[in-house]
Amino acid sequence: MGGLFVFSGIPIMVRAQTSHPLDPLSAAEISVAVATVRAAGATPEVRDGMRFFEVALVEPDKNVVALADAYFFPPFQPSLLPKTKGGPVIPSKLPPRKARLVVYNKKSNETSIWIVQLSEVHAATRGGHHRGKVVWSKVVPDVQPPMDAVEYAECEAVVKDFPLFREAMKRRGIEDMDLVMVDAWCAGYHSDADAPSRRLAKPLIFCRTESDCPMENGYARPVEGIHILVDMQNMVVIEFEDRKLVPLPPADPLRNYTPGETRGGVDRSDVKPLQIIQPEGPSFRVNGHFVQWQKWNFRIGFTPREGLVIYSVAYIDGSRGRRPVAHRLSFVEMVVPYGDPNEPHYRKNAFDAGEDGLGKNAHSLKKGCDCLGYIKYFDAHLTNFNGGVETIENCVCLHEEDHGILWKHQDWRSGLAEVRRSRRLTVSFICTVANYEYGFFWHFYQDGKIEAEVKLTGVLSLGALQPGETRKYGTTIAPGLYAPVHQHFFVARMDMAVDCKPGEGFNQVVEVNVKIEEPGKNNVHNNAFYAEEELLRSELQAMRDCNTLSARHWIVRNTRNVNRTGQLTGYKLVPGSNCLPLAGSEAKFLRRAAFLKHNLWVTPYARDEMYPGGEFPNQNPRVGEGLATWVKQNRSLEEADIVLWYVFGITHIPRLEDWPVMPVERIGFMLMPHGFFNCSPAVDVPPSAGDVEVKDNGISVKPIQNGLIAKL
């Protein structure tokens, strides 16, 4: 894209650009970046040992994004740039894009980070001799990068082939290794034995029955009592002990979840088809990764670690024009600690983003999509372990949803009523990490709200019991089978920009608590309460927890922009259901997950502060690395480029109804306008019924007025 602009009567042509600075890397760009780094290896041995865990876009400075959106990409918004005397200086092209690579050398056990500069010709070349340019690299000591699917498969094969493991399984009545499932869990960090000088995994073992069902639920038969430690660098078993003979749980007749007879059951026969039809197409418009819908506009991105990223969120507010809300929204980490102190469950504390990668484990929604209606899909391009490019087709789903009533009022005197239906725009992706599925959703509403939602489903991670045994740390769900209690925590990182142009630092955060007025002359009826605000002036003051008793919430305000009543404009973070870790303060996993100790953290923007547990949580021996360390600087927040870190979770006490597959549980939070608009932006949503006639069991159903219908 490019454009012709006139300043002081002089036409200026900016050069067309094929990729916006925030677009995810293309397959060609990933190939060039990998080839460039591999060619830069000092020796053939170094090059042969390279394994590629992550190739992601180096996101440019915010002023570059502003320049791109102002003059290089529609809908050209020059107002994004600050006014300067004599007019802006516009370069003929944008800076070249860059890729950031996390590389593990399998031969030397070293992890390194590389920055590769790309160009238009490099990005457009597939498999040619053109390469990018390495502009920076370093070896990162004492870390281990995330695990990869190739390593998981190799680990499973190595364990199954280990003679002592075969003997242990034979003692449990299993000789067919094709029935065995080996899930390679990261070792975490519990003692010096888990130090990152070795690349380690401590697998969990499960076993299918002799069923012919191709989708048998193998997680229904956990194998306990076997300790295995695998050196993932050299792919060898380095510790093995058959510590306790726990019988395999008997085959549970209710273990499978496939349709009808394939699971040994009968499906319901009374579910009628439900069709979502948009005969005139969707209300959204998409240009590349740029989305416009109902006065909202934003860009869609994707990374191997976070998965879906939402950039440059803004609302078109009539004569006030484009009003920014946030620069970047994403889920940056999740932790799943288990509450059973017994082996092996005490060490089940997965960091599913930092140890595995949410984006790397995303689904192609061609294989099953939860979206209905008119859908726009986005593909995701990722590197594989060996440096090849893999494409997850239909990875991100964009669609509209009917969401019930938006607002309604009936005048009891006249009998007249007005009602509007709510529609929301949903952007989502789904990933599988071992037994669990996680759906990550950002919902945009017509009244200016943004909702973040996580849907949890999949299959429980179970334990085996001795005959007659019960455990208070879980729920018995079948003979010999129980589900341990556990928690799921998610961290949303929100780089806010409420009424701020890119790079401006005019935001602050206030905490709001409802207070009860003391009895006395100001409260003679004992009914009074009010909202009290407190400015969070520094990082240490802004380490906060939810409090439902005081209806606690937080408002991000612009310090220089007011609404029609003279109040500062803002967006507030409204918590949903939430919890804090139930583990003791000395729990080993909290060394790496100190960020879980509070629900809210606030920092001033720093481009290298991206992940709350640090970039490499796998086997991380350092206490409190990441967010808990950054805030010790106690930087000022009184007027800053604000980043919110919201930690939200759910405590899962399993039910029998969570077996054999767990129905979706939903948790999340809301970003709501608070004094941002001069009145409700939902007032101009039109009646939704129009002149459509619907048939209800053959009886004509017609709208009578303003979206209300009545049977005739």
XYZ file of C-alpha atoms in Angstrom:
712
model
C 0.000 0.000 0.000
C 1.100 3.565 -0.534
C -0.387 6.987 -0.850
C -0.030 10.476 -2.318
C -0.056 13.281 0.242
C 0.217 17.027 -0.240
C 2.062 19.277 2.201
C 2.481 23.016 1.580
C 1.296 22.417 -1.962
C 4.009 19.829 -2.637
C 2.831 16.282 -3.477
C 4.754 13.544 -1.666
C 4.518 9.912 -2.767
C 5.275 7.259 -0.149
C 6.422 3.889 -1.410
C 4.001 0.958 -1.375
C 4.557 -1.555 1.432
C 3.465 -5.174 1.214
C 3.457 -5.981 4.939
C 2.296 -3.778 7.762
C 4.926 -3.500 10.533
C 2.655 -5.508 12.861
C 1.664 -8.267 10.419
C 2.809 -11.716 11.547
C 5.822 -13.092 9.708
C 4.974 -14.763 6.420
C 6.130 -18.283 5.589
C 8.739 -16.786 3.254
C 10.071 -14.447 5.941
C 10.394 -17.332 8.396
C 12.291 -19.394 5.816
C 14.691 -16.529 5.129
C 15.262 -15.880 8.840
C 16.056 -19.550 9.523
C 18.357 -19.816 6.518
C 20.179 -16.648 7.572
C 20.834 -17.889 11.097
C 21.834 -21.338 9.957
C 24.304 -19.873 7.474
C 25.782 -17.748 10.260
C 26.742 -20.813 12.285
C 30.492 -20.862 12.870
C 31.062 -24.527 11.944
C 29.164 -27.330 10.222
C 28.708 -28.945 13.626
C 27.062 -25.798 15.009
C 24.786 -25.528 11.983
C 23.784 -29.193 12.186
C 22.950 -28.871 15.877
C 20.579 -25.917 15.486
C 16.963 -26.451 16.501
C 14.441 -23.642 16.073
C 11.885 -23.072 18.797
C 10.530 -19.687 17.894
C 10.677 -17.325 14.937
C 8.562 -14.242 15.605
C 8.216 -10.679 14.452
C 10.329 -8.042 16.169
C 7.573 -5.570 16.866
C 8.707 -2.070 15.885
C 8.709 0.989 18.101
C 5.304 2.578 18.515
C 6.297 5.623 16.471
C 6.929 3.331 13.476
C 3.449 1.860 13.869
C 2.013 5.373 13.984
C 3.901 6.336 10.838
C 2.670 3.232 9.018
C -0.941 3.830 9.971
C -0.701 7.533 9.168
C 0.767 7.425 5.665
C 1.427 3.907 4.382
C -1.668 1.802 5.074
C -5.387 2.575 4.797
C -7.441 4.026 6.270
C -4.539 6.593 6.358
C -4.704 8.436 9.685
C -2.267 11.404 9.739
C -3.729 12.507 13.085
C -1.789 9.690 14.751
C 1.427 11.684 14.448
C 2.080 14.703 16.658
C 1.816 18.071 14.967
C 5.154 19.673 14.146
C 6.124 23.090 12.912
C 6.341 23.018 9.133
C 4.503 19.696 8.890
C 5.687 16.121 9.392
C 8.811 14.668 7.830
C 7.682 11.563 5.973
C 10.253 8.960 4.882
C 9.790 7.305 1.498
C 9.604 3.872 3.107
C 9.309 2.195 6.482
C 12.212 0.514 8.289
C 12.797 -3.118 7.235
C 11.017 -5.812 9.196
C 12.976 -7.989 11.598
C 12.611 -11.506 12.926
C 13.627 -12.758 16.356
C 14.709 -16.389 16.661
C 15.146 -18.586 19.725
C 17.603 -21.315 18.772
C 18.718 -24.333 20.779
C 21.885 -26.184 19.843
C 21.287 -29.847 20.496
C 24.995 -30.651 20.447
C 26.238 -27.943 22.808
C 23.068 -27.538 24.962
C 23.218 -23.780 24.359
C 20.286 -21.434 23.848
C 20.744 -18.322 21.742
C 18.686 -15.381 20.503
C 19.139 -13.917 17.033
C 17.744 -10.807 15.345
C 17.571 -10.971 11.547
C 16.789 -7.967 9.361
C 14.490 -8.769 6.450
C 13.661 -6.795 3.332
C 10.997 -6.845 0.651
C 13.095 -8.975 -1.682
C 14.076 -11.329 1.115
C 10.503 -11.714 2.260
C 9.342 -12.505 -1.262
C 11.970 -15.168 -1.900
C 11.244 -18.807 -1.213
C 14.212 -21.121 -1.008
C 16.444 -18.835 -3.075
C 19.959 -17.627 -2.386
C 18.784 -14.359 -0.859
C 19.189 -14.105 2.889
C 18.520 -11.587 5.558
C 21.150 -9.955 7.689
C 22.012 -10.928 11.268
C 22.026 -7.657 13.189
C 22.366 -9.054 16.721
C 22.836 -12.350 18.528
C 23.804 -13.664 21.921
C 24.047 -16.908 23.857
C 21.782 -16.907 26.924
C 23.413 -18.858 29.779
C 21.625 -21.037 32.332
C 18.312 -21.367 30.514
C 16.295 -24.001 28.681
C 13.887 -23.065 25.877
C 10.381 -24.536 25.633
C 9.781 -28.133 24.635
C 8.814 -29.023 21.091
C 6.378 -31.574 19.668
C 9.234 -33.387 17.920
C 10.977 -33.802 21.269
C 7.772 -35.132 22.818
C 7.488 -37.789 20.117
C 11.156 -38.755 20.437
C 10.847 -38.972 24.227
C 7.859 -41.286 23.955
C 9.750 -43.596 21.595
C 12.853 -43.669 23.833
C 10.872 -44.487 26.980
C 8.868 -47.221 25.280
C 12.078 -48.802 24.038
C 13.811 -48.726 27.445
C 14.179 -52.340 28.731
C 13.484 -51.567 32.400
C 10.341 -49.670 31.426
C 9.122 -52.625 29.387
C 9.694 -54.901 32.377
C 7.781 -52.512 34.651
C 4.857 -52.430 32.249
C 4.931 -56.215 31.958
C 4.542 -56.425 35.761
C 1.364 -54.390 35.243
C 0.104 -56.765 32.579
C 1.042 -54.654 29.540
C 3.346 -56.002 26.842
C 1.991 -54.172 23.798
C 3.858 -50.839 23.717
C 1.422 -49.496 21.115
C -1.078 -49.128 23.956
C 1.273 -46.938 26.007
C 1.157 -43.125 26.019
C 4.140 -41.140 27.286
C 3.516 -37.441 27.965
C 6.859 -35.653 28.400
C 6.297 -33.003 31.073
C 8.937 -30.356 31.703
C 10.892 -30.999 34.885
C 10.168 -27.617 36.442
C 12.554 -26.590 39.172
C 12.404 -28.276 42.579
C 16.101 -28.583 43.480
C 19.580 -28.201 42.016
C 19.067 -31.549 40.286
C 16.658 -29.729 37.933
C 19.192 -27.020 37.011
C 19.187 -25.960 33.339
C 22.689 -27.388 32.761
C 20.739 -30.440 31.552
C 17.604 -30.488 29.402
C 15.190 -32.666 31.344
C 11.725 -34.163 31.178
C 9.796 -36.219 33.722
C 7.174 -38.100 31.725
C 3.726 -39.153 32.841
C 2.568 -42.559 31.635
C -0.886 -43.685 30.509
C -2.138 -46.868 28.882
C -4.992 -47.629 26.559
C -6.936 -50.897 26.729
C -7.103 -53.424 23.922
C -10.086 -51.561 22.519
C -10.346 -51.170 18.753
C -11.672 -47.619 19.205
C -9.273 -45.284 17.353
C -10.200 -42.400 19.670
C -10.031 -44.280 22.936
C -9.437 -42.046 25.933
C -6.006 -43.218 27.049
C -5.946 -40.731 29.913
C -8.465 -43.029 31.657
C -5.653 -45.401 32.703
C -2.762 -43.574 34.389
C 0.314 -45.653 35.200
C 1.682 -44.735 38.625
C 4.672 -45.763 40.701
C 7.254 -45.416 37.897
C 9.877 -42.646 38.097
C 11.555 -41.688 34.804
C 13.976 -38.874 34.048
C 14.892 -38.258 30.407
C 17.869 -36.293 29.106
C 16.149 -34.486 26.235
C 19.392 -33.213 24.724
C 20.792 -36.691 24.129
C 17.378 -38.367 24.235
C 18.272 -41.069 26.752
C 16.704 -42.299 29.984
C 19.088 -41.294 32.771
C 17.020 -42.292 35.818
C 14.501 -45.098 36.179
C 12.870 -46.615 39.236
C 9.801 -48.775 39.614
C 8.972 -47.464 43.060
C 5.495 -48.779 43.711
C 3.262 -51.263 41.972
C -0.066 -49.512 41.605
C -2.541 -51.647 39.649
C -3.808 -50.192 36.404
C -7.373 -48.939 36.839
C -9.880 -51.266 35.203
C -11.218 -50.151 31.853
C -13.988 -47.672 32.649
C -16.976 -48.292 30.349
C -17.685 -44.536 30.488
C -14.156 -43.478 29.462
C -14.727 -42.554 25.816
C -16.293 -39.462 24.273
C -16.619 -40.221 20.559
C -20.078 -40.270 18.918
C -22.663 -42.957 19.525
C -21.662 -46.582 19.103
C -17.962 -45.751 18.773
C -17.961 -44.967 22.511
C -20.430 -47.737 23.348
C -23.350 -45.371 23.833
C -26.297 -43.736 22.071
C -26.437 -40.072 21.068
C -29.471 -37.842 21.570
C -31.916 -37.908 18.678
C -33.968 -34.788 19.454
C -31.449 -32.044 18.596
C -32.743 -30.098 15.600
C -30.489 -28.161 13.224
C -29.617 -24.575 14.155
C -28.502 -22.397 11.273
C -26.885 -18.979 11.530
C -27.495 -17.145 8.262
C -26.215 -13.727 7.214
C -27.738 -13.306 3.735
C -26.053 -9.928 3.173
C -22.713 -11.071 4.538
C -20.988 -9.923 7.713
C -20.875 -6.420 9.145
C -17.098 -6.537 9.502
C -14.503 -5.602 6.885
C -11.036 -7.125 6.667
C -8.053 -5.778 4.764
C -5.085 -8.065 5.332
C -4.912 -8.236 9.134
C -6.798 -4.961 9.668
C -10.367 -5.366 10.961
C -13.202 -2.807 11.070
C -16.537 -3.469 12.752
C -19.205 -1.296 14.387
C -16.870 1.680 14.975
C -14.096 -0.607 16.256
C -10.860 -1.163 14.385
C -7.779 -3.195 15.261
C -5.110 -5.491 13.817
C -4.741 -9.240 14.292
C -1.360 -10.772 15.047
C -0.073 -14.177 16.094
C 3.047 -15.418 17.896
C 4.298 -18.939 18.692
C 4.203 -18.256 22.414
C 1.061 -16.176 22.964
C -1.009 -17.210 19.985
C -3.521 -14.475 19.132
C -2.429 -10.858 19.620
C -4.713 -7.831 19.158
C -2.975 -4.585 18.152
C -3.947 -0.923 17.813
C -7.441 -1.122 19.279
C -9.424 2.066 18.600
C -13.022 3.299 18.468
C -14.371 5.766 15.877
C -16.340 8.253 17.967
C -18.176 10.583 15.606
C -16.684 14.079 15.457
C -13.995 13.078 17.974
C -12.588 10.715 15.366
C -10.372 7.725 16.077
C -9.863 7.221 19.798
C -7.229 4.671 20.867
C -7.963 2.247 23.701
C -5.036 -0.183 23.707
C -1.829 -0.726 21.761
C -1.509 -4.484 22.377
C -3.637 -7.184 24.052
C -2.607 -10.812 24.568
C -2.410 -13.742 26.974
C 1.261 -14.067 27.900
C 1.381 -16.944 30.387
C -0.652 -19.608 32.103
C 0.201 -21.884 35.019
C -1.609 -25.036 36.158
C -0.545 -26.096 39.688
C -1.950 -29.323 41.155
C -2.905 -29.699 44.811
C -2.014 -33.346 45.497
C 1.266 -33.702 47.475
C 1.768 -37.271 46.260
C 4.063 -38.417 43.458
C 3.820 -37.535 40.562
C 1.151 -34.873 41.007
C 3.085 -32.451 43.233
C 5.370 -31.680 40.281
C 2.536 -31.031 37.828
C 2.911 -27.243 37.552
C 2.813 -26.570 33.831
C 3.703 -23.163 32.364
C 1.787 -23.812 29.172
C 2.868 -20.634 27.347
C 6.489 -20.453 28.498
C 7.239 -24.192 28.504
C 5.204 -25.197 25.448
C 3.791 -22.245 23.524
C 0.093 -21.509 23.137
C 0.509 -20.533 19.488
C 2.626 -23.582 18.670
C -0.131 -25.827 20.025
C -2.992 -24.057 18.234
C -5.542 -25.970 16.184
C -6.438 -25.799 12.572
C -10.137 -25.049 12.880
C -10.721 -27.000 9.673
C -10.783 -29.988 12.017
C -13.656 -28.664 14.068
C -14.751 -25.095 14.717
C -16.934 -23.748 17.479
C -17.864 -20.698 15.365
C -21.172 -20.385 13.525
C -22.197 -17.953 10.831
C -20.064 -16.063 8.332
C -16.454 -16.734 9.358
C -13.184 -15.142 8.337
C -10.162 -17.318 9.098
C -6.516 -16.358 9.427
C -3.677 -18.836 8.903
C -0.635 -18.950 11.194
C 2.908 -19.690 9.996
C 5.382 -21.179 12.467
C 8.778 -22.818 12.372
C 9.154 -26.457 13.300
C 11.943 -27.979 15.358
C 14.230 -28.441 12.372
C 13.659 -24.997 10.868
C 11.002 -25.841 8.309
C 7.825 -23.794 8.025
C 4.471 -25.223 9.030
C 1.155 -23.519 8.380
C -1.820 -23.909 10.708
C -4.687 -23.292 8.328
C -7.774 -21.543 9.692
C -5.996 -20.929 12.988
C -7.731 -17.717 14.089
C -11.496 -17.327 13.773
C -13.266 -13.981 13.301
C -17.063 -13.890 13.343
C -20.136 -12.082 14.662
C -22.423 -13.460 17.346
C -25.892 -12.553 18.521
C -25.561 -11.874 22.252
C -29.090 -11.452 23.535
C -30.496 -8.098 24.614
C -28.252 -5.047 24.392
C -30.761 -2.758 26.088
C -34.516 -2.397 26.561
C -37.073 -0.078 28.140
C -40.865 -0.058 28.122
C -42.803 3.047 29.138
C -45.585 1.809 31.417
C -47.735 4.846 30.679
C -47.743 4.636 26.891
C -47.022 0.934 26.559
C -44.368 1.768 23.985
C -41.126 -0.140 24.143
C -37.674 0.043 22.641
C -35.368 -2.965 22.570
C -32.101 -3.650 20.818
C -30.308 -6.902 20.355
C -26.618 -7.086 21.128
C -24.137 -8.225 18.569
C -20.483 -8.841 19.298
C -17.418 -9.474 17.191
C -15.358 -12.424 18.396
C -11.712 -13.181 17.613
C -10.451 -16.498 18.917
C -8.132 -19.468 18.689
C -7.969 -22.831 20.471
C -4.961 -24.855 21.556
C -4.364 -28.287 23.071
C -1.671 -28.818 25.694
C -1.569 -32.565 26.457
C -4.958 -33.407 27.975
C -6.475 -29.916 28.187
C -7.964 -27.606 25.559
C -8.012 -23.848 25.982
C -10.017 -21.431 23.886
C -8.867 -17.795 24.010
C -11.425 -15.157 22.997
C -11.550 -11.384 22.628
C -15.112 -10.063 22.253
C -15.853 -6.528 21.026
C -19.283 -5.057 21.838
C -21.411 -2.297 20.334
C -21.465 -0.395 23.634
C -17.683 -0.013 23.749
C -16.883 -2.991 25.978
C -14.079 -5.469 25.345
C -14.336 -8.871 26.995
C -11.461 -11.319 27.458
C -12.599 -14.892 27.913
C -10.899 -18.259 28.329
C -12.843 -21.475 27.786
C -11.413 -24.575 29.444
C -12.309 -28.053 28.242
C -10.644 -31.347 27.311
C -9.824 -34.368 29.463
C -8.834 -34.469 33.129
C -5.306 -35.443 34.155
C -5.945 -38.388 36.471
C -4.264 -40.530 39.093
C -4.541 -44.217 39.952
C -5.613 -45.544 43.364
C -4.839 -48.740 45.215
C -7.874 -50.988 45.796
C -10.001 -49.436 48.526
C -7.910 -46.241 48.619
C -9.380 -42.737 48.615
C -7.603 -39.376 48.632
C -8.802 -36.091 50.015
C -6.806 -34.225 47.368
C -9.137 -35.197 44.542
C -12.404 -36.739 43.429
C -12.906 -40.457 42.793
C -14.600 -40.681 39.418
C -14.400 -44.424 38.670
C -13.000 -47.559 40.354
C -9.272 -47.052 40.899
C -9.377 -43.628 39.249
C -9.366 -40.132 40.704
C -8.930 -36.537 39.518
C -6.654 -34.315 41.653
C -7.701 -30.798 42.608
C -5.846 -28.112 40.695
C -5.945 -24.495 39.604
C -5.629 -22.748 36.235
C -4.105 -19.270 36.099
C -3.901 -16.970 33.082
C -2.049 -13.698 32.652
C -3.382 -11.046 30.287
C -0.906 -8.342 29.337
C -2.639 -5.133 28.233
C -0.505 -2.326 26.845
C -3.091 0.405 27.286
C -3.375 3.637 25.295
C -6.594 5.306 26.464
C -6.953 8.395 24.271
C -3.185 8.256 23.645
C -1.418 8.340 20.333
C 1.313 5.710 19.904
C 4.167 6.392 22.288
C 2.330 8.963 24.414
C 2.449 8.409 28.174
C -0.649 10.208 29.417
C -2.354 7.388 31.339
C -2.681 6.613 35.039
C -4.509 3.956 37.069
C -6.931 4.515 39.922
C -8.382 1.840 42.172
C -12.055 2.109 43.055
C -13.548 0.573 46.210
C -17.070 0.938 47.502
C -17.084 2.257 51.068
C -19.900 2.119 53.612
C -20.621 5.496 55.214
C -20.165 5.464 58.963
C -23.383 5.908 60.942
C -23.907 9.514 61.951
C -25.201 12.790 60.633
C -24.176 11.896 57.069
C -25.922 8.530 57.294
C -28.910 8.856 59.582
C -30.776 6.119 57.694
C -27.785 3.719 57.662
C -28.162 3.184 53.949
C -25.270 5.231 52.546
C -22.316 3.961 50.560
C -20.057 5.548 47.967
C -17.185 4.830 45.566
C -13.757 5.940 46.734
C -10.850 6.355 44.337
C -7.144 6.007 45.034
C -4.429 6.846 42.520
C -1.841 4.072 42.192
C 1.290 6.194 42.091
C 4.021 3.554 41.810
C 4.608 -0.079 40.887
C 4.835 -1.406 44.438
C 1.606 0.376 45.371
C -0.061 -1.152 42.303
C 0.356 -4.802 43.392
C -3.342 -5.394 44.037
C -5.865 -8.185 44.592
C -9.534 -8.524 43.742
C -12.107 -7.781 46.449
C -15.725 -8.605 45.696
C -16.873 -7.162 49.058
C -15.848 -3.672 47.949
C -16.694 -4.153 44.232
C -13.043 -3.348 43.532
C -12.085 -2.393 40.011
C -9.433 -0.285 38.321
C -9.716 2.593 35.842
C -7.057 3.546 33.307
C -7.508 7.283 32.765
C -6.099 9.780 30.356
C -4.554 12.615 32.371
C -5.181 15.254 29.696
C -8.526 14.451 28.121
C -11.952 15.103 29.655
C -15.569 14.291 28.827
C -18.497 16.715 28.768
C -18.768 16.720 32.569
C -15.102 17.613 33.012
C -14.074 14.148 34.210
C -10.983 12.394 32.859
C -11.801 9.843 30.175
C -11.063 6.240 31.014
C -11.526 2.503 30.600
C -12.034 0.284 33.619
C -10.946 -3.280 34.251
C -13.821 -5.204 35.839
C -12.780 -8.586 37.295
C -14.803 -11.708 36.795
C -14.609 -14.646 39.187
C -11.046 -15.072 40.379
C -8.749 -16.714 42.901
C -5.193 -16.719 44.222
C -2.801 -19.679 44.573
C -3.810 -22.061 47.344
C -0.303 -23.506 47.622
C 1.820 -22.434 50.560
C 4.122 -19.460 50.152
C 7.161 -21.772 50.042
C 5.788 -23.948 47.237
C 8.568 -24.628 44.753
C 6.592 -23.622 41.663
C 6.029 -20.145 43.120
C 9.767 -19.484 42.786
C 9.093 -19.313 39.043
C 5.538 -17.965 39.326
C 5.810 -15.132 41.836
C 3.519 -13.129 39.547
C 0.614 -15.314 40.717
C 0.733 -13.747 44.177
C -1.381 -10.758 43.075
C -4.280 -10.330 40.668
C -3.118 -6.980 39.295
C 0.287 -5.566 38.526
C 0.923 -2.271 36.746
C 4.175 -1.232 35.054
C 5.279 1.548 32.738
C 5.870 0.243 29.230
C 9.296 -1.287 28.575
C 9.709 -3.194 25.317
C 11.726 -6.046 26.876
C 9.196 -6.692 29.654
C 6.921 -9.163 27.915
C 6.596 -12.345 29.967
C 5.718 -12.305 33.687
C 7.900 -15.298 34.560
C 10.794 -14.207 32.359
C 11.421 -15.455 28.840
C 12.643 -18.928 29.847
C 10.623 -20.377 32.767
C 11.549 -23.967 31.830
C 13.835 -25.293 34.633
C 14.402 -21.703 35.746
C 16.390 -21.649 39.034
C 16.130 -17.887 39.538
C 13.639 -16.734 42.171
C 10.995 -14.230 41.120
C 12.393 -13.561 37.659
C 10.220 -11.347 35.506
C 7.353 -9.220 36.738
C 8.029 -9.594 40.459
C 11.582 -8.353 39.887
C 10.732 -5.537 37.465
C 8.349 -3.847 39.878
C 11.083 -3.558 42.515
C 12.274 -0.540 40.526
C 9.100 1.100 41.862
C 8.791 3.307 38.802
C 6.268 6.138 38.751
C 2.816 5.492 37.309
C 1.297 8.941 37.830
C 1.489 9.781 34.122
C 2.917 6.976 32.034
C 2.563 4.581 29.125
C 0.661 2.050 31.246
C 0.795 -1.751 31.001
C -1.751 -3.788 32.993
C -0.955 -7.382 33.968
C -4.144 -9.071 35.095
C -3.857 -12.533 36.673
C -7.084 -14.510 36.795
C -7.769 -18.107 37.640
C -10.150 -20.864 38.585
C -9.936 -23.541 41.256
C -11.051 -26.835 39.778
C -12.504 -29.398 42.173
C -13.431 -32.126 39.659
C -16.934 -33.580 39.471
C -18.143 -36.870 38.052
C -19.800 -34.694 35.417
C -16.326 -33.632 34.216
C -15.721 -37.173 32.958
C -14.951 -38.494 30.337
C -14.707 -35.014 28.817
C -14.984 -31.723 30.676
C -17.787 -29.368 29.598
C -16.515 -25.858 28.961
C -15.838 -23.640 31.959
C -15.508 -19.907 31.285
C -13.489 -17.282 33.091
C -12.357 -13.816 32.115
C -12.766 -10.111 32.672
C -14.138 -6.984 31.035
C -12.662 -3.701 29.821
C -15.497 -1.157 29.967
C -15.620 2.524 29.001
C -15.792 4.712 32.097
C -16.405 8.334 31.233
C -14.828 7.634 27.855
C -18.016 8.541 25.978
C -20.424 11.409 26.619
C -23.349 9.002 26.619
C -24.026 5.350 25.830
C -22.590 4.467 22.409
C -25.267 1.758 22.195
C -28.117 4.238 21.801
C -27.649 4.428 18.025
C -27.804 0.658 17.427
C -30.808 0.166 15.109
C -33.774 -2.123 15.770
C -32.680 -5.572 14.717
C -35.888 -7.243 13.487
C -36.420 -4.955 10.500
C -39.058 -6.279 8.144
C -38.031 -9.928 8.314
C -40.812 -12.454 8.629
C -40.056 -15.591 10.634
C -41.974 -18.859 10.649
C -42.599 -20.465 14.036
C -44.006 -23.985 13.566
C -45.963 -22.762 10.582
C -47.385 -19.753 12.423
C -46.384 -16.402 10.990
C -44.316 -14.313 13.366
C -43.855 -10.672 12.352
C -42.188 -7.730 14.035
C -44.642 -5.175 15.353
C -42.223 -2.400 16.313
C -38.637 -1.800 17.278
C -37.569 -5.396 17.287
C -40.553 -6.782 19.242
C -42.495 -9.643 17.670
C -45.865 -11.179 18.367
C -47.691 -14.244 17.078
C -50.552 -13.430 14.722
